[in-house]
XYZ file of C-alpha atoms in Angstrom:
168
model
C 11.876 18.878 9.047
C 9.390 15.920 8.826
C 10.924 12.986 6.254
C 8.964 12.250 2.993
C 7.891 8.353 2.920
C 10.210 6.345 0.959
C 8.330 5.039 -1.695
C 7.664 8.258 -3.255
C 10.734 10.686 -1.866
C 12.370 13.244 -4.539
C 15.796 13.336 -3.263
C 18.598 16.072 -3.359
C 19.943 14.226 -5.803
C 17.060 14.780 -8.437
C 19.145 15.447 -11.239
C 22.579 13.923 -10.468
C 23.547 11.003 -8.737
C 26.944 9.743 -8.140
C 28.932 7.127 -7.810
C 33.038 6.575 -8.072
C 33.488 3.812 -10.289
C 34.986 4.747 -13.663
C 35.230 2.910 -17.210
C 37.285 3.573 -19.983
C 36.047 4.215 -23.548
C 37.989 4.190 -26.534
C 38.014 7.446 -28.719
C 39.724 5.997 -31.371
C 41.415 2.624 -33.183
C 44.859 4.102 -31.681
C 44.573 2.931 -28.373
C 43.293 6.894 -27.101
C 41.065 6.838 -24.891
C 39.140 9.227 -22.416
C 37.745 8.056 -18.973
C 34.129 8.406 -18.030
C 32.630 8.273 -14.478
C 29.030 6.404 -13.708
C 27.146 9.139 -12.510
C 23.317 8.675 -12.918
C 20.972 11.611 -13.669
C 17.430 11.366 -13.864
C 15.529 13.868 -16.522
C 12.466 15.352 -16.146
C 10.116 18.293 -14.819
C 10.590 19.056 -10.738
C 7.601 20.974 -9.406
C 7.781 22.416 -5.783
C 4.809 22.819 -4.010
C 5.200 25.677 -1.964
C 2.212 25.758 0.738
C 1.790 29.104 1.988
C 0.602 28.467 4.661
C 0.472 24.864 5.714
C -1.738 21.616 4.440
C -5.463 22.095 5.268
C -6.665 18.854 6.095
C -9.339 17.729 3.556
C -9.935 15.623 -0.140
C -7.025 16.813 -2.776
C -7.627 16.386 -6.298
C -4.352 16.710 -8.603
C -5.219 17.012 -12.308
C -2.754 17.165 -14.766
C -2.716 17.841 -18.748
C 0.763 16.575 -20.127
C 0.899 17.867 -23.386
C -2.496 17.252 -23.487
C -2.319 13.789 -22.168
C -4.713 14.159 -18.574
C -3.369 12.203 -15.166
C -5.206 12.451 -12.209
C -4.191 11.837 -8.354
C -6.115 11.773 -5.826
C -6.094 11.543 -1.772
C -6.197 12.915 1.465
C -5.018 14.855 4.439
C -4.226 13.495 7.356
C -1.980 11.067 5.450
C -2.600 7.409 6.451
C -0.141 5.859 8.429
C 3.545 5.195 7.162
C 3.400 1.655 7.506
C 0.192 1.385 5.502
C 1.124 2.635 2.099
C 0.643 6.227 0.046
C -2.220 8.551 0.848
C -2.137 9.346 -2.613
C -2.892 7.445 -5.896
C -2.749 8.760 -9.535
C -4.526 6.744 -12.356
C -1.149 6.663 -14.610
C 1.414 6.203 -11.879
C 4.330 5.799 -14.134
C 3.710 9.492 -15.607
C 3.319 11.630 -12.237
C 4.755 10.973 -8.422
C 3.756 12.882 -5.636
C 5.660 13.511 -2.733
C 3.878 13.065 1.120
C 5.740 14.349 4.271
C 5.171 13.849 7.665
C 3.078 10.567 7.846
C 4.979 9.527 11.233
C 4.474 13.656 12.358
C 1.474 14.832 13.575
C -2.062 15.452 11.733
C -1.269 19.204 11.156
C 2.071 18.841 10.634
C 1.189 16.231 7.129
C 1.627 17.301 3.651
C 2.692 16.964 0.012
C 6.122 17.476 -1.227
C 7.262 17.758 -4.527
C 5.915 16.414 -8.021
C 8.033 14.247 -10.367
C 6.919 14.080 -13.937
C 9.804 11.795 -15.400
C 8.619 12.858 -18.799
C 9.926 15.953 -20.402
C 6.354 17.609 -21.106
C 6.908 21.126 -23.198
C 3.866 21.891 -21.551
C 2.180 21.289 -18.171
C -1.544 21.993 -16.799
C -2.309 21.492 -13.201
C -5.287 22.310 -10.976
C -4.985 21.396 -7.176
C -8.269 21.159 -5.483
C -9.586 20.114 -1.965
C -12.916 19.553 -0.899
C -13.945 19.961 -4.431
C -12.081 23.990 -4.212
C -9.763 25.213 -6.380
C -6.925 26.097 -5.138
C -4.138 26.377 -7.742
C -4.559 26.007 -10.984
C -2.408 27.111 -14.167
C 0.171 26.280 -17.368
C 3.680 25.318 -17.158
C 6.280 25.789 -20.139
C 9.645 24.378 -18.654
C 13.057 25.410 -19.967
C 14.837 22.015 -19.839
C 18.831 21.780 -19.494
C 20.457 19.192 -20.752
C 23.389 18.137 -18.241
C 25.948 14.884 -18.826
C 27.228 14.697 -15.462
C 30.178 12.102 -16.805
C 31.591 15.474 -19.398
C 31.032 15.637 -23.194
C 31.060 12.296 -25.134
C 30.079 10.587 -22.316
C 26.592 8.980 -20.859
C 23.875 9.525 -20.063
C 22.598 12.865 -21.204
C 19.217 13.866 -19.065
C 16.980 16.743 -19.703
C 15.682 18.253 -16.388
C 13.407 21.817 -15.234
C 12.234 22.816 -12.150
C 9.293 25.501 -11.590
C 7.421 26.088 -8.272
C 3.673 26.357 -7.446
C 2.426 27.993 -4.641
C -0.571 26.867 -3.213
C -2.699 28.846 -0.512
């Protein structure tokens, strides 16, 4: 399986990334305490792009409305060489990240991976186009789940959701 580009990789620990350190947080003035580990988490929305028959070469546009706020990402396949940087650029890169996969492989194996929206939009509209032709358009209304990887009463608290988008 192709390894995604490190700068835009969405790792398997999207919502939970662990480390083994712990800290004691006092719970009452009598000296009692509880142990809170230092497991981190990343919230937001992860959209898995499911290409039904691979990714065709061409100019791609990903148009988003995140609770009405527009973001547009553009780029092309085949991808640029791995050492040349990302092939996709977004006009508001802190609001959307799109993974790229296969830059070290033959061009017919290049593609786009998951989309990460670090915020937690209640409504997301997305349109995906290749060479001006619409491949997919729709609206997502994610259901977020709160997680406390270190247990009740311990920080952090993250809200995360995931969705799948079929790309023909």
